Amino acid sequence: MHSNNRDRFLLEAVLAGDEEAFGRLYDKYVVKIYRFVSFRVGSKESAEDLTAEIFLKTWQYVKQGSRQIENVKALIYRIAANAIIDHYRQSGNEYLALSEDCWNQIVDQTSLSDEAQKKDDLRQVYQAIKFLSPADRELVLMRYSNDLSVKEIAEILGKNPGAIRTALHRALKTLKAIIKNQVKT
Amino acid sequence: MMFYRCKKFIRQAGSEINPKENWKQTSREALLAEIRRSPIWRQAQNKPKVQARAFSFSAFLPNYRLIFRPVGVMAMIMVVVFSGSIATVSAARASLPGDTFYPVKIGLERAQISLALSQEKKAELEIAFAGARLKEIQEIINKKSSDQGNGVKAAANIEQAISHLSEGLNSVQKRLDQIKESASAQEAVGISKLVNDNAIIFEENLLQLKGRITKDQVKTELQTVASIDEALVKLDETNTKSLAVMVEKSLILPGSEAKEDAATKLQTTIERMEKKIEVTEQKINSVNKNIEQAKSFSLSAGQTATASSVAAMLSKDNNASTTQEVVSPEVLRQVVKEVANKPEEAKKTIEDAKKILGEKDASKLGDVLNKVQETNSIVQDAREKLKSAETLFKSSEN
């Protein structure tokens, strides 16, 4: 069965009294959402708190039953994106779409991998992404780090897929230019 | 660095971040508890079962015109028959053990497994049905506590569900053997991971259910507890087997992702094993203490400790009868002496596993697995010996 149909099936099951169905949905998305949040907030504790809050908010949205849910995955990510923005708003910090702490953590963890060069490459990637505008950074990360389709990104951000495709194309072009420049210097 | 490598690194970086297993479980339980507290869930529980569990096709068919098209109808049938969806399973499981239609439900589940086209689907269904058995046990216990129902009947129904759970776990284990032989490494890693993830959750759930049953301290449920223990052993075997398949096949796969996943799984298993060692150690200490108490009791009462008094202390069963056959706690002391060194031995072995895993050498994952399995055997052996001592005293009581 198509993944989204399966997700909607699970939502129907939970509304029919099978809470374990929501557990299955949680199992399917918890790691992805945790990664999505971690990339953006950095600290493990904040990522854990926010991820738990996102699933709770998803359940609260589902139980209201006010609107037909077309795409469950996009809904969870939209709730996640809003929760992260709220988190930044409350802390008064600027939203960066990529936390340096989180990236450093990734660089430190790569010791299991076989490539010695990988750490340097990862640092270079971070430097390149950092030069992108926050909006472009968000698009690139959603597409490549969170493996979301253009249609899903459009649904999460509440925009037209065509506009997202164009914006993503431009963001990648900019990233390419930054990397080219990095190589030259 | 080339641009295409940059995209690859962004992709890979995402998979480097993983939440802690403990947190995942705690957060899951808190979420499900919140759902259970909501009025909408309670209302659904109060509806007649068939209605409550029936699923709405509107959920995945917003365009009703499709229903009237033969192709649409055929597609729907295919979806229901061949899909491994957990929700499909949920919708089919309206009856409980002891109900007239329960054997029909089991038959339908078996048919669904045999109709599934791939090993992956079959394994997914088998594990989902095993989960359904646990849910049934939970429902029987809930029903029993809310309705003050017949304890003997409830125990028989729980037994029936456990028996099907054990059968299901046997099938999962056989499926893992088949997958190991014939499926691609990629597929085998995916399935074994699914089985392992679920087996861990099932084990925790079953332990909780066991806790609820033993809390009642009803004698008719002693057999049920024994059956749960057997199912727990089966879950442990399933867990170990799935982990073995996952590690073995991840070593064949190119790239580091599957190996890193296997390393994470091994790390989690090591942590769980450490907890098991701790619990076993506590059990040994508690048995030791009980022997001493039994000794002092017999002295103060001016008589030798009876089998029932020792058994009562062991099982903390205050309702145990006080027959006067004399059994020395010496047998038990002998058993405890035999297992006393086991936790230390297990700790040493698991430390070795941690050291090898700490080397972060993917080619040594098999060695880590061997050490983990060795630790498990030591702990299992100690537990079985302690258990047989308890059984010995309990049987002498009768």
Coordinates of C-alpha atoms in Angstrom, one line a residue:
Chain A
M1 CA 0.0 0.0 0.0
H2 CA 1.2 3.5 -0.7
S3 CA 2.9 5.0 2.3
N4 CA 0.5 7.9 2.7
N5 CA -2.6 5.7 2.4
R6 CA -1.1 3.5 5.1
D7 CA -0.5 6.5 7.3
R8 CA -4.1 7.7 6.9
F9 CA -5.3 4.2 7.6
L10 CA -3.4 4.3 10.9
L11 CA -5.0 7.6 11.8
E12 CA -8.4 6.1 11.1
A13 CA -7.5 3.1 13.3
V14 CA -6.4 5.4 16.2
L15 CA -9.7 7.3 16.0
A16 CA -11.5 4.0 16.1
G17 CA -9.8 3.3 19.5
D18 CA -6.6 1.6 18.5
E19 CA -4.0 3.8 20.1
E20 CA -1.2 1.4 19.1
A21 CA -1.8 2.6 15.5
F22 CA -0.6 6.0 16.5
G23 CA 2.4 4.2 18.1
R24 CA 3.2 2.7 14.7
L25 CA 3.0 6.2 13.1
Y26 CA 5.3 7.4 15.9
D27 CA 7.7 4.5 15.2
K28 CA 7.8 5.4 11.5
Y29 CA 8.5 9.1 11.9
V30 CA 10.2 9.6 15.3
V31 CA 13.8 9.3 14.0
K32 CA 13.2 11.4 11.0
I33 CA 11.5 14.2 13.0
Y34 CA 14.2 14.0 15.7
R35 CA 16.8 14.5 13.0
F36 CA 14.8 17.3 11.4
V37 CA 14.6 19.1 14.8
S38 CA 18.2 18.3 15.8
F39 CA 19.6 19.9 12.7
R40 CA 17.7 23.1 13.6
V41 CA 18.0 23.4 17.3
G42 CA 21.4 21.7 18.1
S43 CA 21.0 20.6 21.7
K44 CA 19.9 17.0 22.3
E45 CA 17.6 18.0 25.2
S46 CA 15.8 20.6 23.2
A47 CA 15.5 18.2 20.2
E48 CA 14.0 15.5 22.5
D49 CA 11.5 17.9 24.1
L50 CA 10.5 19.4 20.8
T51 CA 10.1 16.0 19.1
A52 CA 7.8 14.8 21.9
E53 CA 5.8 18.0 21.7
I54 CA 5.4 17.6 17.9
F55 CA 3.9 14.2 18.1
L56 CA 1.6 15.4 20.9
K57 CA 0.5 18.3 18.7
T58 CA 0.0 16.0 15.8
W59 CA -2.4 13.9 18.0
Q60 CA -4.2 17.0 19.2
Y61 CA -4.7 18.1 15.5
V62 CA -5.9 14.6 14.5
K63 CA -8.4 14.3 17.4
Q64 CA -10.0 17.6 16.5
G65 CA -10.9 16.1 13.2
S66 CA -11.7 19.5 11.8
R67 CA -10.0 19.0 8.5
Q68 CA -9.4 16.1 6.1
I69 CA -5.7 15.1 6.3
E70 CA -4.3 14.6 2.8
N71 CA -0.7 13.9 3.6
V72 CA 0.2 12.7 7.1
K73 CA 3.9 13.0 6.6
A74 CA 3.6 16.6 5.4
L75 CA 1.3 17.4 8.4
I76 CA 3.9 16.1 10.9
Y77 CA 6.7 18.1 9.3
R78 CA 4.6 21.2 9.1
I79 CA 3.8 20.9 12.8
A80 CA 7.6 20.3 13.4
A81 CA 8.6 23.4 11.3
N82 CA 6.1 25.6 13.3
A83 CA 7.3 24.2 16.6
I84 CA 10.9 25.0 15.8
I85 CA 10.0 28.5 14.8
D86 CA 8.1 29.0 18.1
H87 CA 11.1 27.6 19.9
Y88 CA 13.3 30.2 18.4
R89 CA 10.8 33.0 18.9
Q90 CA 10.6 32.1 22.6
S91 CA 14.3 32.0 23.0
G92 CA 14.8 35.3 21.1
N93 CA 17.6 33.8 19.0
E94 CA 17.8 34.0 15.2
Y95 CA 16.5 31.0 13.3
L96 CA 19.4 29.4 11.3
A97 CA 17.9 26.3 9.9
L98 CA 21.2 24.5 10.6
S99 CA 22.7 24.4 14.1
E100 CA 26.5 24.5 14.2
D101 CA 26.4 22.4 17.4
C102 CA 24.5 19.7 15.6
W103 CA 26.9 19.7 12.7
N104 CA 29.9 19.5 15.0
Q105 CA 28.3 16.5 16.7
I106 CA 27.9 14.8 13.3
V107 CA 31.6 15.5 12.4
D108 CA 32.6 14.0 15.8
Q109 CA 30.5 11.0 15.3
T110 CA 31.9 10.0 11.9
S111 CA 34.8 8.1 13.3
L112 CA 33.0 4.8 12.6
S113 CA 33.2 5.6 8.9
D114 CA 36.1 4.5 6.9
E115 CA 37.0 7.8 5.1
A116 CA 39.5 9.9 7.0
Q117 CA 38.8 12.7 4.7
K118 CA 35.2 12.7 5.6
K119 CA 35.5 15.0 8.6
D120 CA 37.2 17.8 6.6
D121 CA 34.6 17.4 3.9
L122 CA 31.8 17.7 6.4
R123 CA 33.3 20.9 7.8
Q124 CA 33.5 22.3 4.2
V125 CA 29.9 21.4 3.6
Y126 CA 28.9 23.3 6.7
Q127 CA 30.8 26.3 5.6
A128 CA 29.1 26.2 2.2
I129 CA 25.6 25.8 3.6
K130 CA 26.2 28.6 6.1
F131 CA 26.7 31.1 3.2
L132 CA 23.2 30.3 1.8
S133 CA 20.3 32.5 2.9
P134 CA 18.1 31.0 5.7
A135 CA 15.3 30.3 3.2
D136 CA 17.6 28.6 0.7
R137 CA 19.3 26.7 3.5
E138 CA 16.0 25.4 4.7
L139 CA 15.1 24.2 1.2
V140 CA 18.3 22.4 0.6
L141 CA 18.2 20.7 4.0
M142 CA 14.6 19.6 3.6
R143 CA 15.3 18.2 0.1
Y144 CA 18.6 16.4 0.8
S145 CA 18.9 15.9 4.5
N146 CA 15.3 15.1 5.3
D147 CA 14.7 13.5 1.9
L148 CA 11.4 15.3 1.3
S149 CA 10.0 15.6 -2.2
V150 CA 9.3 19.0 -3.8
K151 CA 5.6 18.4 -3.4
E152 CA 6.0 17.6 0.3
I153 CA 8.2 20.7 0.9
A154 CA 5.5 22.8 -0.8
E155 CA 2.8 21.3 1.4
I156 CA 4.9 21.9 4.6
L157 CA 5.8 25.5 3.7
G158 CA 2.3 26.2 2.3
K159 CA 3.6 27.2 -1.1
N160 CA 3.1 26.2 -4.7
P161 CA 5.3 23.2 -5.9
G162 CA 6.4 25.1 -9.0
A163 CA 7.7 28.0 -6.8
I164 CA 9.5 25.5 -4.6
R165 CA 11.1 23.8 -7.6
T166 CA 12.4 27.1 -8.9
A167 CA 13.6 28.3 -5.5
L168 CA 15.4 25.0 -4.9
H169 CA 17.0 25.2 -8.3
R170 CA 18.3 28.7 -7.5
A171 CA 19.5 27.6 -4.0
L172 CA 21.4 24.7 -5.5
K173 CA 23.0 27.0 -8.2
T174 CA 24.1 29.3 -5.4
L175 CA 25.5 26.4 -3.4
K176 CA 27.4 25.2 -6.4
A177 CA 28.9 28.6 -6.9
I178 CA 29.9 28.8 -3.2
I179 CA 31.6 25.4 -3.4
K180 CA 33.4 26.4 -6.7
N181 CA 34.6 29.5 -4.8
Q182 CA 35.8 27.3 -1.9
V183 CA 37.8 25.1 -4.2
K184 CA 39.5 28.2 -5.8
T185 CA 40.5 29.7 -2.5
Chain B
M1 CA 35.1 19.1 -3.0
M2 CA 32.7 18.5 -5.9
F3 CA 29.1 19.7 -5.8
Y4 CA 27.6 16.2 -6.1
R5 CA 29.7 15.1 -3.1
C6 CA 28.3 18.0 -1.1
K7 CA 24.7 16.8 -1.8
K8 CA 25.8 13.3 -0.8
F9 CA 27.3 14.5 2.5
I10 CA 24.2 16.5 3.3
R11 CA 22.2 13.3 2.8
Q12 CA 24.6 11.2 4.9
A13 CA 24.8 13.8 7.7
G14 CA 21.1 13.3 8.4
S15 CA 21.6 9.7 9.2
E16 CA 24.4 10.3 11.7
I17 CA 21.9 11.8 14.2
N18 CA 19.9 9.2 16.2
P19 CA 17.7 9.6 19.3
K20 CA 18.4 7.4 22.4
E21 CA 16.4 4.2 22.5
N22 CA 15.3 4.9 26.1
W23 CA 14.0 8.3 25.2
K24 CA 12.1 6.9 22.2
Q25 CA 10.3 4.4 24.3
T26 CA 9.5 6.7 27.2
S27 CA 8.2 9.4 24.8
R28 CA 6.1 6.8 22.9
E29 CA 4.6 5.5 26.2
A30 CA 3.8 9.1 27.3
L31 CA 2.2 9.8 24.0
L32 CA 0.0 6.7 24.0
A33 CA -1.0 7.4 27.6
E34 CA -2.1 10.9 26.5
I35 CA -4.2 9.3 23.7
R36 CA -5.8 7.0 26.2
R37 CA -6.7 9.9 28.4
S38 CA -8.5 11.7 25.6
P39 CA -12.4 11.6 25.5
I40 CA -12.4 10.7 21.8
W41 CA -10.4 7.5 22.5
R42 CA -12.6 6.6 25.5
Q43 CA -15.7 7.0 23.4
A44 CA -14.3 4.8 20.7
Q45 CA -13.6 2.2 23.4
N46 CA -17.2 2.2 24.5
K47 CA -18.5 1.6 21.0
P48 CA -19.4 -2.0 20.1
K49 CA -16.1 -3.7 19.1
V50 CA -16.9 -4.4 15.5
Q51 CA -17.9 -0.8 14.9
A52 CA -15.0 0.6 16.8
R53 CA -12.5 -1.3 14.9
A54 CA -14.1 -1.0 11.5
F55 CA -12.1 1.4 9.4
S56 CA -13.4 4.0 7.1
F57 CA -12.6 3.6 3.4
S58 CA -13.0 7.3 3.1
A59 CA -9.6 7.7 4.7
F60 CA -7.8 6.6 1.7
L61 CA -10.4 7.0 -1.0
P62 CA -11.5 10.6 -1.1
N63 CA -13.1 10.1 -4.5
Y64 CA -16.0 7.7 -3.9
R65 CA -16.7 7.4 -7.6
L66 CA -13.7 5.0 -7.7
I67 CA -15.7 2.5 -5.6
F68 CA -18.2 2.1 -8.4
R69 CA -15.5 1.4 -11.0
P70 CA -14.7 -2.3 -11.3
V71 CA -11.0 -1.5 -11.5
G72 CA -11.2 0.5 -8.3
V73 CA -13.1 -2.3 -6.5
M74 CA -10.6 -4.9 -7.6
A75 CA -7.8 -2.6 -6.5
M76 CA -9.4 -2.3 -3.1
I77 CA -9.7 -6.1 -2.7
M78 CA -6.1 -6.5 -3.6
V79 CA -5.1 -3.8 -1.1
V80 CA -7.0 -5.5 1.7
V81 CA -5.8 -9.0 0.9
F82 CA -2.2 -8.4 0.0
S83 CA -1.2 -5.4 2.1
G84 CA 0.9 -5.9 5.2
S85 CA -0.8 -2.9 6.8
I86 CA -1.0 -2.9 10.6
A87 CA -4.4 -1.1 10.2
T88 CA -5.8 -3.9 8.0
V89 CA -4.8 -6.3 10.8
S90 CA -6.4 -4.0 13.4
A91 CA -9.7 -3.9 11.4
A92 CA -9.8 -7.7 11.2
R93 CA -9.3 -8.4 14.9
A94 CA -12.7 -7.7 16.3
S95 CA -12.9 -10.9 18.3
L96 CA -10.9 -12.0 21.4
P97 CA -9.8 -15.5 22.6
G98 CA -12.9 -17.3 24.0
D99 CA -15.2 -15.6 21.4
T100 CA -17.0 -17.8 18.9
F101 CA -15.3 -16.0 16.0
Y102 CA -11.8 -16.1 17.3
P103 CA -10.7 -19.3 15.4
V104 CA -12.1 -17.7 12.2
K105 CA -9.9 -14.6 12.9
I106 CA -6.8 -16.8 13.4
G107 CA -7.7 -18.7 10.2
L108 CA -8.0 -15.4 8.3
E109 CA -4.7 -14.2 9.5
R110 CA -3.0 -17.4 8.4
A111 CA -4.7 -17.1 5.0
Q112 CA -3.4 -13.5 4.8
I113 CA 0.1 -14.6 5.5
S114 CA 0.0 -17.4 3.0
L115 CA -1.4 -15.0 0.3
A116 CA 1.3 -12.4 0.9
L117 CA 3.6 -12.3 -2.1
S118 CA 7.0 -11.6 -0.6
Q119 CA 8.9 -12.8 2.5
E120 CA 9.1 -9.2 3.6
K121 CA 5.3 -8.9 3.7
K122 CA 4.9 -12.3 5.4
A123 CA 7.4 -11.4 8.1
E124 CA 5.7 -8.0 8.5
L125 CA 2.3 -9.7 8.9
E126 CA 3.6 -12.3 11.3
I127 CA 5.1 -9.7 13.6
A128 CA 2.0 -7.6 13.4
F129 CA -0.2 -10.6 14.4
A130 CA 2.1 -11.3 17.3
G131 CA 1.5 -7.7 18.4
A132 CA -2.2 -8.3 18.1
R133 CA -2.0 -11.3 20.5
L134 CA -0.4 -9.0 23.1
K135 CA -3.2 -6.5 22.6
E136 CA -5.7 -9.3 23.1
I137 CA -4.1 -10.3 26.4
Q138 CA -4.2 -6.6 27.5
E139 CA -7.9 -6.4 26.6
I140 CA -8.7 -9.6 28.5
I141 CA -6.9 -8.2 31.6
N142 CA -8.7 -4.9 31.3
K143 CA -12.0 -6.6 30.9
K144 CA -11.4 -8.8 33.9
S145 CA -10.4 -5.9 36.2
S146 CA -13.4 -3.7 35.0
D147 CA -16.1 -6.4 34.9
Q148 CA -14.8 -8.4 37.9
G149 CA -15.1 -11.3 35.4
N150 CA -14.4 -14.9 35.9
G151 CA -10.7 -15.3 36.7
V152 CA -10.4 -18.9 35.6
K153 CA -12.0 -18.1 32.2
A154 CA -9.8 -15.1 31.7
A155 CA -6.7 -17.2 32.5
A156 CA -7.8 -19.8 29.9
N157 CA -8.3 -17.0 27.3
I158 CA -4.9 -15.5 28.1
E159 CA -3.4 -18.9 27.8
Q160 CA -5.0 -19.3 24.3
A161 CA -3.6 -15.9 23.2
I162 CA -0.1 -16.8 24.6
S163 CA -0.2 -20.1 22.8
H164 CA -0.9 -18.3 19.5
L165 CA 1.8 -15.7 20.3
S166 CA 4.3 -18.5 20.8
E167 CA 3.2 -20.1 17.5
G168 CA 3.6 -16.8 15.7
L169 CA 7.0 -16.2 17.1
N170 CA 8.1 -19.7 15.9
S171 CA 6.9 -18.7 12.4
V172 CA 8.9 -15.5 12.6
Q173 CA 12.0 -17.4 13.6
K174 CA 11.5 -19.8 10.7
R175 CA 10.9 -16.9 8.4
L176 CA 14.2 -15.3 9.5
D177 CA 16.0 -18.6 8.7
Q178 CA 14.4 -18.6 5.2
I179 CA 15.2 -14.9 4.7
K180 CA 18.8 -15.5 5.8
E181 CA 19.1 -18.2 3.1
S182 CA 17.3 -16.8 0.2
A183 CA 16.6 -13.0 0.4
S184 CA 19.0 -10.3 -0.7
A185 CA 21.2 -8.8 2.1
Q186 CA 19.4 -5.5 1.8
E187 CA 16.0 -7.2 2.3
A188 CA 17.3 -9.4 5.1
V189 CA 18.7 -6.4 7.0
G190 CA 15.4 -4.5 6.6
I191 CA 13.2 -7.5 7.9
S192 CA 15.5 -8.5 10.7
K193 CA 15.6 -4.8 11.9
L194 CA 11.8 -4.7 11.8
V195 CA 11.6 -8.0 13.8
N196 CA 14.2 -6.9 16.3
D197 CA 12.5 -3.5 16.9
N198 CA 9.2 -5.1 17.5
A199 CA 10.5 -8.0 19.6
I200 CA 12.0 -5.5 22.0
I201 CA 8.7 -3.6 22.4
F202 CA 6.8 -6.9 22.7
E203 CA 9.1 -8.1 25.4
E204 CA 8.6 -4.9 27.4
N205 CA 4.8 -5.0 26.9
L206 CA 4.7 -8.7 27.9
L207 CA 6.7 -8.0 31.1
Q208 CA 4.3 -5.3 32.0
L209 CA 1.3 -7.6 31.4
K210 CA 3.0 -10.3 33.5
G211 CA 3.4 -7.7 36.3
R212 CA -0.3 -6.9 36.2
I213 CA -1.2 -10.6 36.4
T214 CA 1.2 -11.4 39.2
K215 CA 0.0 -8.4 41.1
D216 CA -3.4 -10.2 41.5
Q217 CA -1.6 -13.1 43.2
V218 CA -4.4 -15.5 42.2
K219 CA -3.2 -19.1 42.3
T220 CA -5.1 -20.1 39.1
E221 CA -2.9 -17.7 37.3
L222 CA 0.4 -19.4 38.2
Q223 CA 0.2 -21.5 35.0
T224 CA -0.5 -18.3 33.0
V225 CA 2.7 -16.7 34.4
A226 CA 4.7 -19.8 33.5
S227 CA 3.3 -19.6 30.0
I228 CA 4.2 -15.9 29.8
D229 CA 7.7 -16.8 30.9
E230 CA 8.0 -19.3 28.1
A231 CA 6.8 -16.7 25.6
L232 CA 9.4 -14.3 27.0
V233 CA 12.1 -16.8 26.3
K234 CA 10.7 -17.2 22.8
L235 CA 10.8 -13.4 22.3
D236 CA 14.4 -13.4 23.5
E237 CA 15.3 -16.1 21.0
T238 CA 13.5 -14.1 18.2
N239 CA 15.4 -11.0 19.3
T240 CA 18.8 -12.8 19.2
K241 CA 18.1 -14.4 15.9
S242 CA 17.0 -11.2 14.2
L243 CA 20.1 -9.4 15.6
A244 CA 22.3 -12.2 14.3
V245 CA 20.8 -11.9 10.8
M246 CA 21.0 -8.1 10.8
V247 CA 24.7 -8.1 11.8
E248 CA 25.7 -10.9 9.4
K249 CA 24.0 -9.4 6.4
S250 CA 25.1 -5.8 7.2
L251 CA 28.7 -7.0 6.8
I252 CA 28.0 -8.1 3.2
L253 CA 26.3 -4.8 2.3
P254 CA 28.5 -2.0 0.8
G255 CA 28.7 1.3 2.5
S256 CA 28.7 2.1 6.2
E257 CA 25.0 2.8 6.9
A258 CA 23.8 -0.8 7.5
K259 CA 26.9 -1.5 9.6
E260 CA 26.3 1.6 11.7
D261 CA 22.7 0.6 12.2
A262 CA 23.9 -2.8 13.3
A263 CA 26.4 -1.2 15.7
T264 CA 23.7 0.9 17.2
K265 CA 21.5 -2.1 17.6
L266 CA 24.3 -4.0 19.3
Q267 CA 24.9 -1.0 21.6
T268 CA 21.2 -1.0 22.6
T269 CA 21.3 -4.8 23.2
I270 CA 24.4 -4.4 25.4
E271 CA 22.6 -1.8 27.5
R272 CA 19.6 -4.1 27.8
M273 CA 21.8 -7.0 28.7
E274 CA 23.4 -5.0 31.4
K275 CA 20.0 -4.3 32.9
K276 CA 19.2 -8.1 32.7
I277 CA 22.5 -8.8 34.6
E278 CA 21.5 -6.3 37.2
V279 CA 18.1 -7.8 37.7
T280 CA 19.5 -11.3 37.9
E281 CA 22.0 -10.1 40.5
Q282 CA 19.2 -8.6 42.5
K283 CA 17.2 -11.8 42.3
I284 CA 20.2 -13.9 43.5
N285 CA 20.7 -11.4 46.4
S286 CA 17.0 -11.6 47.3
V287 CA 16.9 -15.4 47.2
N288 CA 20.0 -15.4 49.4
K289 CA 18.3 -13.0 51.9
N290 CA 15.2 -15.2 51.8
I291 CA 17.2 -18.3 52.8
E292 CA 18.7 -16.4 55.7
Q293 CA 15.2 -15.3 56.7
A294 CA 13.9 -18.8 56.4
K295 CA 16.7 -20.0 58.6
S296 CA 16.1 -17.4 61.3
F297 CA 12.3 -18.0 61.0
S298 CA 12.8 -21.7 61.7
L299 CA 15.1 -21.0 64.6
S300 CA 12.7 -18.5 66.2
A301 CA 9.7 -20.8 65.7
G302 CA 11.7 -23.7 67.1
Q303 CA 11.3 -25.8 63.9
T304 CA 12.8 -26.3 60.5
A305 CA 11.6 -24.1 57.7
T306 CA 8.8 -25.7 55.6
A307 CA 8.8 -25.8 51.9
S308 CA 5.8 -23.5 51.8
S309 CA 7.4 -20.9 54.0
V310 CA 10.5 -20.7 51.7
A311 CA 8.4 -20.8 48.6
A312 CA 6.1 -18.1 50.0
M313 CA 9.1 -15.9 50.7
L314 CA 10.5 -16.6 47.3
S315 CA 7.4 -15.8 45.4
K316 CA 6.3 -13.2 47.9
D317 CA 3.0 -15.0 47.9
N318 CA 1.4 -14.3 51.2
N319 CA -1.5 -16.7 50.4
A320 CA 0.7 -19.8 50.3
S321 CA -0.5 -22.6 52.4
T322 CA 1.4 -23.8 55.4
T323 CA 1.7 -27.5 55.0
Q324 CA 4.0 -29.1 57.5
E325 CA 6.3 -31.2 55.3
V326 CA 9.9 -30.4 56.2
V327 CA 12.2 -29.3 53.4
S328 CA 15.6 -27.9 54.2
P329 CA 16.6 -24.6 52.4
E330 CA 19.9 -26.4 51.7
V331 CA 18.8 -27.3 48.2
L332 CA 18.1 -23.7 47.4
R333 CA 21.4 -22.6 49.0
Q334 CA 23.2 -25.1 46.7
V335 CA 21.5 -23.6 43.6
V336 CA 22.3 -20.0 44.7
K337 CA 25.9 -21.0 45.2
E338 CA 26.0 -22.4 41.7
V339 CA 24.6 -19.2 40.1
A340 CA 26.3 -16.7 42.4
N341 CA 29.3 -16.2 40.1
K342 CA 27.2 -15.9 36.9
P343 CA 26.5 -12.1 37.1
E344 CA 30.3 -11.4 37.4
E345 CA 31.0 -13.8 34.5
A346 CA 28.2 -12.1 32.4
K347 CA 29.6 -8.6 33.3
K348 CA 33.1 -9.6 32.1
T349 CA 31.7 -10.9 28.8
I350 CA 29.6 -7.9 28.2
E351 CA 32.5 -5.6 29.0
D352 CA 34.5 -7.5 26.3
A353 CA 31.6 -6.8 23.9
K354 CA 31.7 -3.1 24.8
K355 CA 35.4 -3.0 24.3
I356 CA 35.3 -4.6 20.8
L357 CA 32.4 -2.3 19.8
G358 CA 34.4 0.7 21.1
E359 CA 37.1 -0.1 18.6
K360 CA 34.6 1.0 15.9
D361 CA 35.8 -1.6 13.5
A362 CA 32.9 -2.8 11.4
S363 CA 34.6 -6.1 10.6
K364 CA 34.4 -7.0 14.3
L365 CA 30.7 -6.6 14.7
G366 CA 30.4 -10.4 14.5
D367 CA 32.7 -10.7 17.5
V368 CA 30.5 -8.3 19.4
L369 CA 27.5 -10.3 18.6
N370 CA 29.2 -13.5 19.8
K371 CA 30.0 -11.9 23.1
V372 CA 26.4 -10.6 23.5
Q373 CA 25.0 -14.1 22.8
E374 CA 27.5 -15.6 25.2
T375 CA 26.3 -13.1 27.9
N376 CA 22.7 -13.9 27.2
S377 CA 23.3 -17.7 27.6
I378 CA 25.0 -17.0 31.0
V379 CA 22.2 -14.9 32.2
Q380 CA 19.5 -17.3 30.9
D381 CA 21.3 -20.2 32.5
A382 CA 21.3 -18.4 35.9
R383 CA 17.7 -17.4 35.6
E384 CA 16.6 -21.0 34.7
K385 CA 18.5 -22.4 37.7
L386 CA 16.9 -19.9 40.1
K387 CA 13.5 -20.6 38.6
S388 CA 13.8 -24.4 38.9
A389 CA 14.7 -23.9 42.6
E390 CA 11.5 -21.9 43.1
T391 CA 9.5 -24.6 41.2
L392 CA 11.0 -27.3 43.4
F393 CA 9.9 -25.6 46.5
K394 CA 6.5 -24.8 45.1
S395 CA 5.9 -28.4 44.0
S396 CA 6.9 -29.8 47.3
E397 CA 4.3 -27.5 48.8
N398 CA 1.6 -29.4 47.0

